[in-house]
C-alpha positions as a Markdown table, in Angstrom:
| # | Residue | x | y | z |
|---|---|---|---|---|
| 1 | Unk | 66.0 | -66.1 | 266.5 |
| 2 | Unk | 62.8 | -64.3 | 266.5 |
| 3 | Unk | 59.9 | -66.4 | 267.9 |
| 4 | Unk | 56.6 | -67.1 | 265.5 |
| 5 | Unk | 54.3 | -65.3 | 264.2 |
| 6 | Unk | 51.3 | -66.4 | 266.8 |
| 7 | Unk | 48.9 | -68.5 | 264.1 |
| 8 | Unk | 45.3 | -67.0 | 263.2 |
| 9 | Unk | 42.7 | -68.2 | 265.1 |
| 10 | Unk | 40.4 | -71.0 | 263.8 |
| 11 | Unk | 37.1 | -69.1 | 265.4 |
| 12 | Unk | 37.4 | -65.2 | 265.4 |
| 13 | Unk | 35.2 | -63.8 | 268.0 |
| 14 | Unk | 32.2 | -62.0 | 267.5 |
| 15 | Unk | 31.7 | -58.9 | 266.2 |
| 16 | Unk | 32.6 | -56.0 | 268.5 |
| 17 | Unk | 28.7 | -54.4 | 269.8 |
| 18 | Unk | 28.8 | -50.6 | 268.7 |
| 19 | Unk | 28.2 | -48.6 | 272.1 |
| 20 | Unk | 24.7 | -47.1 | 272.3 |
| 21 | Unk | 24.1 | -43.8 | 273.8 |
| 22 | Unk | 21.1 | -43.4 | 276.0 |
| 23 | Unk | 19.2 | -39.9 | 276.0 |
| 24 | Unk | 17.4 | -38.5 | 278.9 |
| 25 | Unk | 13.5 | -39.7 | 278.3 |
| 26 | Unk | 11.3 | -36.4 | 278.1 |
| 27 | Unk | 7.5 | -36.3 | 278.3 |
| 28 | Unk | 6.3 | -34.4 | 275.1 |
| 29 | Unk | 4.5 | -31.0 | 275.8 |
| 30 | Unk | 1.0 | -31.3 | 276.6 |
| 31 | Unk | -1.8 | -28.7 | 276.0 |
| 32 | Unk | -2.8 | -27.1 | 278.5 |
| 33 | Unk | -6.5 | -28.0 | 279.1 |
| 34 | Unk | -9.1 | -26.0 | 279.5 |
| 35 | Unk | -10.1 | -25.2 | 283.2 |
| 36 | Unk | -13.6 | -27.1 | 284.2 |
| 37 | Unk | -16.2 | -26.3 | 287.0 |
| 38 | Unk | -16.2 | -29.3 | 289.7 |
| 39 | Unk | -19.6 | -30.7 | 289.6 |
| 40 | Unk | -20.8 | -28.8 | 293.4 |
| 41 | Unk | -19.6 | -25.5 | 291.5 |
| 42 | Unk | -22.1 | -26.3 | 288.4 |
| 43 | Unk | -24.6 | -27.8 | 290.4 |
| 44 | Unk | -24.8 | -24.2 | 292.6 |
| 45 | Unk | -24.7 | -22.0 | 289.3 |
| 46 | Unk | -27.8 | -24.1 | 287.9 |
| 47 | Unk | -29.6 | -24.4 | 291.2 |
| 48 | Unk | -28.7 | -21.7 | 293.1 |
| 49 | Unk | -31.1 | -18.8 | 290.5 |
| 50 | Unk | -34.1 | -21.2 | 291.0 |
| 51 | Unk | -34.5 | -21.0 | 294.9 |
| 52 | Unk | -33.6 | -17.5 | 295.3 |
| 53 | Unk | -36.5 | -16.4 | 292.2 |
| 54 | Unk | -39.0 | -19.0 | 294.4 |
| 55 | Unk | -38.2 | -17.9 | 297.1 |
| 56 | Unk | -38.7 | -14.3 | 296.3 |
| 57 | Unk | -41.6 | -15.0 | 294.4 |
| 58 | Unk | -43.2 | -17.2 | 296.6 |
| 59 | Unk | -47.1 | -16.3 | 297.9 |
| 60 | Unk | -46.4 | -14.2 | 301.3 |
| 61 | Unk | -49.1 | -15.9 | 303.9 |
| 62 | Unk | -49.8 | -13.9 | 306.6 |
| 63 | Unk | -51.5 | -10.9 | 308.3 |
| 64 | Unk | -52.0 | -9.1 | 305.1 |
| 65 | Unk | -53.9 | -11.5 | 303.3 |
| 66 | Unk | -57.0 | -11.7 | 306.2 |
């Protein structure tokens, strides 16, 4: 004799989880941005036309002027 058919059971199991593939994170492309002066670099380019024109045009003292 063939044994039994095993019976159903009462409480099936839960359902089977689907497997969930994982991709490879990227960073979205950025623009590039646009290059800036560091402040000492803008600080030079405002300043550095002022003291050279006073100093050039500056009154000369000296033997001349007696």
């Amino acid at each position: 004799m063939a044994p039994p058919p095993p019976a159903a059971s009462p409480h099936p199991g839960p359902p089977r989880a689907q497997r969930i593939v994982l991709r490879n994170y990227r960073m979205p492309p950025r623009k590039k941005a646009a290059p800036r002066l560091s402040p000492v670099t803008l600080t030079l380019l405002i300043t550095a036309p002022a003291v050279i024109g006073a100093a050039l045009l500056r009154t000369r003292s000296g033997s001349r002027s007696r």
